[in-house]
Short mmCIF file of C-alpha atoms in Angstrom, two decimals:
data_model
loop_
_atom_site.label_atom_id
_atom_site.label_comp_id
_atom_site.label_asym_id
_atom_site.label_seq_id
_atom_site.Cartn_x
_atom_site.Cartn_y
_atom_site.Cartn_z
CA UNK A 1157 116.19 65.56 77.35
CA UNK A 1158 116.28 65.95 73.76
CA UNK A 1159 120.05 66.53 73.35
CA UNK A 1160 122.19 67.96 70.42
CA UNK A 1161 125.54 66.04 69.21
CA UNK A 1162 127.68 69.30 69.38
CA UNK A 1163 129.13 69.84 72.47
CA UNK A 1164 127.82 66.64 74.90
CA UNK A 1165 131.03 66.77 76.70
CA UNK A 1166 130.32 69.46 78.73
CA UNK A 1167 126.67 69.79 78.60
CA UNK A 1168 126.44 66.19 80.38
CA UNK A 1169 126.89 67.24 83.69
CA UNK A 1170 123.12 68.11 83.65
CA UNK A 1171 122.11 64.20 82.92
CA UNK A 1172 119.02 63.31 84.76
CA UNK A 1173 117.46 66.68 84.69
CA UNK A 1174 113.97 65.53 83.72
CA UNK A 1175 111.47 66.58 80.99
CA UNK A 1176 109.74 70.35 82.18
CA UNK A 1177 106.23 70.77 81.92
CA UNK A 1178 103.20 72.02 83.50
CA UNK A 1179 100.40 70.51 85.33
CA UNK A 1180 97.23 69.52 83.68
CA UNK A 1181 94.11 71.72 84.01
CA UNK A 1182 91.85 70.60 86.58
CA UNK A 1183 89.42 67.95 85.45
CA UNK A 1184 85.58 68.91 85.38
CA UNK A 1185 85.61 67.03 88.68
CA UNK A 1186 87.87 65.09 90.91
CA UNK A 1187 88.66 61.75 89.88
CA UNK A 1188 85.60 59.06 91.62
CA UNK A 1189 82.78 61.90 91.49
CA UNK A 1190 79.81 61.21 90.03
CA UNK A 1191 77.45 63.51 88.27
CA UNK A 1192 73.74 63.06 86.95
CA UNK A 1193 74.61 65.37 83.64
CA UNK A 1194 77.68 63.91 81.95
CA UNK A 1195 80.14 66.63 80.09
CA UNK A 1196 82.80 67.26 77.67
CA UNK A 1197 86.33 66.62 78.29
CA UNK A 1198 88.71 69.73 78.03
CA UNK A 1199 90.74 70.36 75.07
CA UNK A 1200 94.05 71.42 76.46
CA UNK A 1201 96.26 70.24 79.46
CA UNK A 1202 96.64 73.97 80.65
CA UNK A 1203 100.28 73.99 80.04
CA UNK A 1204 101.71 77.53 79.47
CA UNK A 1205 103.68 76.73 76.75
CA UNK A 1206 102.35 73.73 75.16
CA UNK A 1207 98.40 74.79 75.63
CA UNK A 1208 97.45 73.01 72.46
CA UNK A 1209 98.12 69.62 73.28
CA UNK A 1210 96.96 67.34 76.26
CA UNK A 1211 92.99 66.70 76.70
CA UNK A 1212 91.91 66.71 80.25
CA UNK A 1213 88.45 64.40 81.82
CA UNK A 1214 90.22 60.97 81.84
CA UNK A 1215 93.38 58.76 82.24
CA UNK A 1216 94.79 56.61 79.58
CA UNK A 1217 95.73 53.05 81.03
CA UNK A 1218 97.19 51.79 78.14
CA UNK A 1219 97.64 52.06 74.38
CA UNK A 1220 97.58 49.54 71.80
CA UNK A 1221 99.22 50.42 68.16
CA UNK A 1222 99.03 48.16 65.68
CA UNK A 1223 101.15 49.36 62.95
CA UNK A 1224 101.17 48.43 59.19
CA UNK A 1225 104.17 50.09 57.22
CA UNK A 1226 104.12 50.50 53.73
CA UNK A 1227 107.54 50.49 51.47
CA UNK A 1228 105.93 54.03 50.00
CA UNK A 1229 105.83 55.65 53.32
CA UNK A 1230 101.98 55.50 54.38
CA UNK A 1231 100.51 53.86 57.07
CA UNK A 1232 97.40 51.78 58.46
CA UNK A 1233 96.97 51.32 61.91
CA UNK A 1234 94.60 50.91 64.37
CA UNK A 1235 95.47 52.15 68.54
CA UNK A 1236 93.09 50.83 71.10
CA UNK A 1237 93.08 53.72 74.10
CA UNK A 1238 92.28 52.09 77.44
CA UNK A 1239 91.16 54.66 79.37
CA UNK A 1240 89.27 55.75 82.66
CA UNK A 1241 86.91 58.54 82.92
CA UNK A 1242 87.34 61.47 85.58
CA UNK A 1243 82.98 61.51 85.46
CA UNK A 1244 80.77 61.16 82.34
CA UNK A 1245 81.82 62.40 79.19
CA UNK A 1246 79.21 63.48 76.86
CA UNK A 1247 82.62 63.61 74.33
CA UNK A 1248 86.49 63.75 74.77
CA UNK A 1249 89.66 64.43 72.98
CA UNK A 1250 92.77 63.03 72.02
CA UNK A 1251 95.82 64.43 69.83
CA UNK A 1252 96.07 63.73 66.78
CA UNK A 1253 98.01 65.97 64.00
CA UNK A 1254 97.52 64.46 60.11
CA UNK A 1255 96.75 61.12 59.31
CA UNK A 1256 93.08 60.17 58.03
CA UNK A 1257 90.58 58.45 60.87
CA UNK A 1258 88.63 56.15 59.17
CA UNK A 1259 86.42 54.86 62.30
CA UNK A 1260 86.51 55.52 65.84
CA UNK A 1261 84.31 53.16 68.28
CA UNK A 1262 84.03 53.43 71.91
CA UNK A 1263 83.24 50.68 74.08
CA UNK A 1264 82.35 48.38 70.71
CA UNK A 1265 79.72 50.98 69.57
CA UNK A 1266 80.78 53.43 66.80
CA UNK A 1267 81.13 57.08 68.10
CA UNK A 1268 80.79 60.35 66.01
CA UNK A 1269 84.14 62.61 65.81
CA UNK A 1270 85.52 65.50 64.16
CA UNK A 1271 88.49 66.87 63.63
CA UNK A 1272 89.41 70.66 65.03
CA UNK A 1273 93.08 71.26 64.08
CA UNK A 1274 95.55 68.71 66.29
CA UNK A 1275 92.56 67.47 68.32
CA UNK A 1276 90.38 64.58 67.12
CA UNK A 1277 86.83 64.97 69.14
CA UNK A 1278 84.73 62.02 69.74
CA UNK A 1279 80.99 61.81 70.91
CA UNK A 1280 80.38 57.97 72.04
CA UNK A 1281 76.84 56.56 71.45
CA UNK A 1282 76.59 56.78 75.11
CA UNK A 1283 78.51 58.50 77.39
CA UNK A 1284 81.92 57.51 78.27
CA UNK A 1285 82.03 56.17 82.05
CA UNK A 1286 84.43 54.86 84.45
CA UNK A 1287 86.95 52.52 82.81
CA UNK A 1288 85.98 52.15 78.49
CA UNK A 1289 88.04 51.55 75.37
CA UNK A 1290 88.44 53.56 72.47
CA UNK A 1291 89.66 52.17 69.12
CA UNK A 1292 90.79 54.31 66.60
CA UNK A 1293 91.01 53.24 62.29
CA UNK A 1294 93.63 55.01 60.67
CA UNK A 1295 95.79 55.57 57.53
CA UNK A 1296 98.02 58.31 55.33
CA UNK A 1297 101.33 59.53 55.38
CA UNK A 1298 102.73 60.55 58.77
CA UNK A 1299 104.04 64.08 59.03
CA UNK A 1300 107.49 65.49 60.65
CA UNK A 1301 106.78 67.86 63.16
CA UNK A 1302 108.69 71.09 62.99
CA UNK A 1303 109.15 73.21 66.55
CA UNK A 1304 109.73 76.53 66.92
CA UNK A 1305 113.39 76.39 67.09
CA UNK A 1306 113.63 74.71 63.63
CA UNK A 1307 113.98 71.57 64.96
CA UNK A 1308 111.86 68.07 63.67
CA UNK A 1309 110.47 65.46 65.83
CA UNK A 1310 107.75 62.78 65.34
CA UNK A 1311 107.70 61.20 62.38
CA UNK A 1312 110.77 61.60 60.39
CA UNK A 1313 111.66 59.55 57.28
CA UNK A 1314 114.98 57.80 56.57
CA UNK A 1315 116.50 56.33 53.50
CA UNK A 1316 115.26 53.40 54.27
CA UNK A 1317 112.04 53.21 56.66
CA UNK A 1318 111.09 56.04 59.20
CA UNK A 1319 111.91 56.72 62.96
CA UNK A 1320 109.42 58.66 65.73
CA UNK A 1321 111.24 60.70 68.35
CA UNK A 1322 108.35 62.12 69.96
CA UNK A 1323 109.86 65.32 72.56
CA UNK A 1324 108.37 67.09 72.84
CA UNK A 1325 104.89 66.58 70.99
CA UNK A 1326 105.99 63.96 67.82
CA UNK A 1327 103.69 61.66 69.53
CA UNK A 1328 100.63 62.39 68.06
CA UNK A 1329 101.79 62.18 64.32
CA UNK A 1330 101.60 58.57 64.21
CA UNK A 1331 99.09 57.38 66.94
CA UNK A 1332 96.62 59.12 68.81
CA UNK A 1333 96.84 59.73 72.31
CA UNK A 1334 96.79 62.12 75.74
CA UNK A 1335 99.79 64.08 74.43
CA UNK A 1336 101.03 65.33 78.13
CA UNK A 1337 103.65 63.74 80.38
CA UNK A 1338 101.60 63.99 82.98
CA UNK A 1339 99.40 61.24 81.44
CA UNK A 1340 101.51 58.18 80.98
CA UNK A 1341 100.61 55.11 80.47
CA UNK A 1342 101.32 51.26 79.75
CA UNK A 1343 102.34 49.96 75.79
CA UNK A 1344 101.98 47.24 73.78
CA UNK A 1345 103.36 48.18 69.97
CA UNK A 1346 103.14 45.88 66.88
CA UNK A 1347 105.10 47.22 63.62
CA UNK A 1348 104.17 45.42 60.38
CA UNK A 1349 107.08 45.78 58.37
CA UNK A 1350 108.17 44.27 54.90
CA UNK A 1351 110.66 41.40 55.69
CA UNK A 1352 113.78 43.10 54.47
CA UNK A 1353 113.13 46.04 57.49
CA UNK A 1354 113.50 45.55 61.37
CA UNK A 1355 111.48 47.69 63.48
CA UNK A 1356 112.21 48.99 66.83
CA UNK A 1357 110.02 50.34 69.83
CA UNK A 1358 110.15 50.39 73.29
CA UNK A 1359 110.61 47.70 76.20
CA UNK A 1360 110.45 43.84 75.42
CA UNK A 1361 110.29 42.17 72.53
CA UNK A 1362 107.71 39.56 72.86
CA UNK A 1363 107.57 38.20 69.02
CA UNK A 1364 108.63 38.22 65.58
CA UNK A 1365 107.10 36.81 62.54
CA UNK A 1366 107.25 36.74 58.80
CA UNK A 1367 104.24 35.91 56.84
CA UNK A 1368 103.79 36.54 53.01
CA UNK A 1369 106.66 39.15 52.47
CA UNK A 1370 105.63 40.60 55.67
CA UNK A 1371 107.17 40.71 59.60
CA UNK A 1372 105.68 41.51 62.83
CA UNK A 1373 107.47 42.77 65.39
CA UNK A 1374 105.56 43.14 68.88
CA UNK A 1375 107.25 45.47 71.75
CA UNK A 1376 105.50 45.93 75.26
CA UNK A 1377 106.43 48.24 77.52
CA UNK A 1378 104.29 47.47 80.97
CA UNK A 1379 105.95 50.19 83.09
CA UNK A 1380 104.08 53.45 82.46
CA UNK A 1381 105.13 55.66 79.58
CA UNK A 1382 104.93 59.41 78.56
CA UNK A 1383 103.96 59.91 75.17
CA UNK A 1384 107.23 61.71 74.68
CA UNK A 1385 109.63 59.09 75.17
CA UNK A 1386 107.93 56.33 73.04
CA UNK A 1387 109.22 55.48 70.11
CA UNK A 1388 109.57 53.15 66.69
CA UNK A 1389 112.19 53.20 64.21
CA UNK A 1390 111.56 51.28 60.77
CA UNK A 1391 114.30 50.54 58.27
CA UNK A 1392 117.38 48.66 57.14
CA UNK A 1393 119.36 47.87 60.44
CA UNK A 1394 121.49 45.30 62.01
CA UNK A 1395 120.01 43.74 65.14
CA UNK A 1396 121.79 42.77 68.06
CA UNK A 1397 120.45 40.98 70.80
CA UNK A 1398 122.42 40.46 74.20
CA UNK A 1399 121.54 40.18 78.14
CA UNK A 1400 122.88 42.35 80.41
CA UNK A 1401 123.82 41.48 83.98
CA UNK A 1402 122.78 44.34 86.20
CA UNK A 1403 124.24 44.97 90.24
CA UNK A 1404 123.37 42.05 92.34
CA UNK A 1405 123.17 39.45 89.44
CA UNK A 1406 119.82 40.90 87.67
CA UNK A 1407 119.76 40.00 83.82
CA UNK A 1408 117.68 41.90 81.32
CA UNK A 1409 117.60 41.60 77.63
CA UNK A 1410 118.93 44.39 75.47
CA UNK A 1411 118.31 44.61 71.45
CA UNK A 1412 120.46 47.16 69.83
CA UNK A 1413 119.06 48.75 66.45
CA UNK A 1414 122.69 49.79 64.15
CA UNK A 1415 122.44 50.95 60.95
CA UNK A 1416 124.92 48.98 58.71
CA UNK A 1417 126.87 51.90 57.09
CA UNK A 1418 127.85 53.28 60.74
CA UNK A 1419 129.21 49.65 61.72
CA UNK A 1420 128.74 47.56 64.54
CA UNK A 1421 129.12 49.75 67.48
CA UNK A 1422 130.74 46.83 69.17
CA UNK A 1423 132.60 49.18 71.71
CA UNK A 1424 128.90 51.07 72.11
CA UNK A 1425 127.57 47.67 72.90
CA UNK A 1426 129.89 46.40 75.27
CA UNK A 1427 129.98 49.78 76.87
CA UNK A 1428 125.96 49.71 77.66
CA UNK A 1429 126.63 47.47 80.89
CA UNK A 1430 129.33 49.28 82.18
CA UNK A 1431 127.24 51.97 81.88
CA UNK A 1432 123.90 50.11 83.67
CA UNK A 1433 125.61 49.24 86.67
CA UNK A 1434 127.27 52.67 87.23
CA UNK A 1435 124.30 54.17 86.97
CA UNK A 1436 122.63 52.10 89.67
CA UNK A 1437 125.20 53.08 91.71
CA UNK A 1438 124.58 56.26 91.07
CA UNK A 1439 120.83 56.56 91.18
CA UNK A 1440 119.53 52.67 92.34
CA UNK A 1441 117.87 49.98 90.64
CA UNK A 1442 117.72 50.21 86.94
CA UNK A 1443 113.36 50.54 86.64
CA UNK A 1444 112.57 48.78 83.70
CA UNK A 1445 113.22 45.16 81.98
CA UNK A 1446 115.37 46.04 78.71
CA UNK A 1447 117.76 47.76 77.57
CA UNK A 1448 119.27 48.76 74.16
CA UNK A 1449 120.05 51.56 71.70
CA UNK A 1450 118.88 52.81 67.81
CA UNK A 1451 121.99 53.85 66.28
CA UNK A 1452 121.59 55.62 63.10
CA UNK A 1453 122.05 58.42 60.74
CA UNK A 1454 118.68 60.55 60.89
CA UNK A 1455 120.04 63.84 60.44
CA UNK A 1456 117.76 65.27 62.96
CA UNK A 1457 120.85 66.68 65.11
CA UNK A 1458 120.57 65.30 68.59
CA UNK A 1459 120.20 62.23 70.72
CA UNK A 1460 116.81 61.10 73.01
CA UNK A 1461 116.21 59.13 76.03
CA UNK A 1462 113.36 57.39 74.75
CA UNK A 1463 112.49 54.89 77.37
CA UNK A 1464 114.69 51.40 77.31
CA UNK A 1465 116.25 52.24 74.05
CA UNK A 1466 117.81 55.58 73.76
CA UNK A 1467 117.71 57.20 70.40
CA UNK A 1468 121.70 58.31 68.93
CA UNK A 1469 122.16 60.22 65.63
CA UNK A 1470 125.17 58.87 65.21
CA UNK A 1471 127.82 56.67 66.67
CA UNK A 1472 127.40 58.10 70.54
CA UNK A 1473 130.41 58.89 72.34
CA UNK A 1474 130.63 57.80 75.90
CA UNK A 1475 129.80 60.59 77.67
CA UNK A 1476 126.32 60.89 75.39
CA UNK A 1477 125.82 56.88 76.65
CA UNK A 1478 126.06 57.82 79.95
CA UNK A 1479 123.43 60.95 79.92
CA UNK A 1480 120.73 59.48 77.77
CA UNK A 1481 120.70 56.61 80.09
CA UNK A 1482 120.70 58.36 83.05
CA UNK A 1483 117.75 60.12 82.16
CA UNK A 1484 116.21 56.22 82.30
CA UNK A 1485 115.75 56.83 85.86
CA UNK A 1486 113.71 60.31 85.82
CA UNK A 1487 111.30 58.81 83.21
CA UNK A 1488 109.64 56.88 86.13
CA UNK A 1489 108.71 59.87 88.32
CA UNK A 1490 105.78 62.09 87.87
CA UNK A 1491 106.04 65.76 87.50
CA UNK A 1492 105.11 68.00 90.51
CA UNK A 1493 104.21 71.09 91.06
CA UNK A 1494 106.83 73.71 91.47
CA UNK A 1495 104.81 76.97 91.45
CA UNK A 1496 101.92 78.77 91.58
CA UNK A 1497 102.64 81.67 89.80
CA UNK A 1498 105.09 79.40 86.50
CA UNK A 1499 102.68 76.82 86.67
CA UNK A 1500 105.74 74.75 85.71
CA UNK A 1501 106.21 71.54 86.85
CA UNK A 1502 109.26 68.74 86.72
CA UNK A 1503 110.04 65.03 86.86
CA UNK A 1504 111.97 64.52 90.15
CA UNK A 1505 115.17 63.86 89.05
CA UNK A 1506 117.21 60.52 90.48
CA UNK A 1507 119.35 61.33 93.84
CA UNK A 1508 123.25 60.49 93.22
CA UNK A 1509 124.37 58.16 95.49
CA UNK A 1510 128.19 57.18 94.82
CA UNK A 1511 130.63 58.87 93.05
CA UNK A 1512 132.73 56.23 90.11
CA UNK A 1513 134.69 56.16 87.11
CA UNK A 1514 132.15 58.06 85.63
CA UNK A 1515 131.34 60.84 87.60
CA UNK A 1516 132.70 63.60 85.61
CA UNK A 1517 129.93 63.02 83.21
CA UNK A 1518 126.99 62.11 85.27
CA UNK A 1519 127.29 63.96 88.06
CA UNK A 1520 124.68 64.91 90.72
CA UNK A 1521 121.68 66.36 88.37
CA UNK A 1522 121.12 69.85 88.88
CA UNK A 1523 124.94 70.48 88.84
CA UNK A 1524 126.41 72.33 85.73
CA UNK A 1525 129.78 72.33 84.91
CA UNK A 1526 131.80 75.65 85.21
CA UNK A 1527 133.22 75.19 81.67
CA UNK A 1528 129.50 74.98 80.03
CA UNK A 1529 127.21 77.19 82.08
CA UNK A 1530 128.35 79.99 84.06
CA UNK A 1531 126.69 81.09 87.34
CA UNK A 1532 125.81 84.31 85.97
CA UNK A 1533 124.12 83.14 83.54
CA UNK A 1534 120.61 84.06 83.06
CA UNK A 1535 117.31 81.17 82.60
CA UNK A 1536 116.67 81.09 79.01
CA UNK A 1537 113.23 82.07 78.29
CA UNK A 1538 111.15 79.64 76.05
CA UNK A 1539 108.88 80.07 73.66
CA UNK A 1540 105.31 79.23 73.66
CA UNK A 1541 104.99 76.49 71.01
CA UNK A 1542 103.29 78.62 68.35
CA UNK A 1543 99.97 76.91 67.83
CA UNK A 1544 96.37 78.42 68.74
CA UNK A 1545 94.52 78.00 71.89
CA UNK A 1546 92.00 75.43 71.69
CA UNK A 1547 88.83 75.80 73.39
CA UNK A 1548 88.78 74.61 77.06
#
């Protein structure tokens, strides 16, 4: 949950309250069905409030992202969209807001595509069946999304590089992609990045290499990921690599992103097991196999549990530790249904098991504290996101 800095103390107590959405529109036809006339993929997700973004008619797999970052700010990259199809697609969508495509194949062939506001449309050479690939040229600069409430996510420039924090719909600003939580999906992420920057994403870091001015960094994250919650971050920043020993003797590798002029965040970093093994205590085995932080001063006003390496704006606190991590353990369950008449639906959040040291700022999610939200207080009512209906 995309958290502001003002206030954690006492908004904690909802930790590992998971993402809300709504369930995708139905697919054309149930997943396995066949069909003599193939047919387009829909345009929208069918969420209430975010009905421009999400594409229904397949399943992304995986995503590849190969990155190049420029010290001006642009971008090339190429994503690779593994992805299987619901029936045949005659075309499909993904999201996709700025940025110019400069190819898009499918399957190896080249494949016709337009662009109709956020959605980039593709018509393969032949229709799109049962698992196939799409690859995706790309280049410009990335844009900062702005939500209703005023707030930025997606690409945002820093003084030095650029960070993506993607909730609710940044995603598709730098890569394109089935922008719905209900679609997740596997990563593997290379940054190119001039040799002076480090670059951050999500789960393991599997290499890094400098060739002609010029360093590769290449992140995978194998457990399935919502667009939301991945994540790079480009720029001048200390690096700290560790291992963390979990409950019952597990090790994982953390890297820890620090921006010099905030320090070292030594206490931060020594905090982060402490923090592990409570919350297995609290919620059972950690799911993934890293760890780490991106500590720096973005100015976009809140923290993110983007998934193995939270997201701080600013030197967290322990209490905003504790909640941004324990929100590691929702990001692994898939929203439900909840309703027929909201439509809404919600990541199961984790069941508290033990009480600790800790408790009085992770406790049991669901649970508010009387000192931040009163019984009597009514559901705030959200906005719809602002942006016109596609077609379905």
């Amino acid at each position: 949950m995309r958290r502001p800095l003002r206030g954690l103390a006492a908004l904690l107590t909802s930790a590992a309250v998971g993402l809300a959405v709504v369930p995708a529109a139905p697919a054309s036809a149930a997943p396995g069905a066949t069909s003599p006339t193939p047919v387009a993929g829909g345009q929208t997700s069918g969420d209430s409030l975010f009905d421009a973004y999400g594409n229904t008619g397949y399943d992304v797999r995986h995503y590849g992202i190969a990155l190049a970052y420029a010290k001006n700010g642009s971008i090339r990259a190429t994503t690779t969209v593994e992805a299987r199809a619901a029936r045949a697609l005659s075309s499909f969508s993904l999201d996709l807001e700025g940025l110019s495509v400069d190819r898009v194949r499918v399957d190896g062939r080249t494949a016709a595509f337009r662009r109709d506001g956020t959605k980039l449309v593709v018509t393969p050479a032949r229709p799109a069946k049962g698992r196939f690939t799409v690859t995706v040229r790309y280049h410009g600069r990335p844009v900062t999304h702005t939500d209703p409430d005023g707030s930025q996510d997606g690409w945002v420039p820093s003084t030095t590089g650029a960070t993506a924090l993607n909730e609710p719909v940044g995603a598709q600003t730098w890569y394109p992609n089935n922008n719905t939580p209900r679609d997740k999906a596997s990563f593997d992420v290379a940054l190119t990045v001039p040799k002076k920057l480090a670059a951050a994403s999500n789960g393991v870091l599997r290499s890094r290499r400098t060739k002609d001015g010029q360093t590769t960094w290449r992140w995978r994250q194998r457990r399935p990921m919502a667009t939301y919650l991945s994540m790079v971050a480009i720029g001048r920043f200390d690096v700290y690599r560790s291992t963390v020993e979990l409950r019952h003797g597990r090790k994982i590798p953390a890297w820890t992103f620090v921006q010099p002029s905030l320090g070292s965040a030594k206490a931060q970093r020594s905090l982060l097991p402490k923090v592990l093994r409570f919350s297995e205590k609290q919620y059972g085995r950690y799911p993934f196999d890293a760890a780490g932080m991106v500590i720096q001063d973005l100015g976009v006003g809140y923290a993110l549990e983007t998934q193995t390496r939270p997201f701080f704006d600013g030197v967290p606190d322990e209490a905003t530790l504790v909640h941004e991590y324990a929100h590691q353990w929702s990001a692994t369950r898939s929203p439900r249904r909840t309703g027929a008449t909201s439509g809404s639906t919600r990541a199961s959040p984790p069941t508290r098991r033990r009480t600790g040291p800790l408790s009085t700022v992770a406790r049991r999610p669901g649970r508010r504290s009387r000192r931040s939200t009163p019984r009597t207080r009514p559901r705030a009512r959200v906005p719809s996101c602002g942006h016109p209906r596609p077609p379905r």
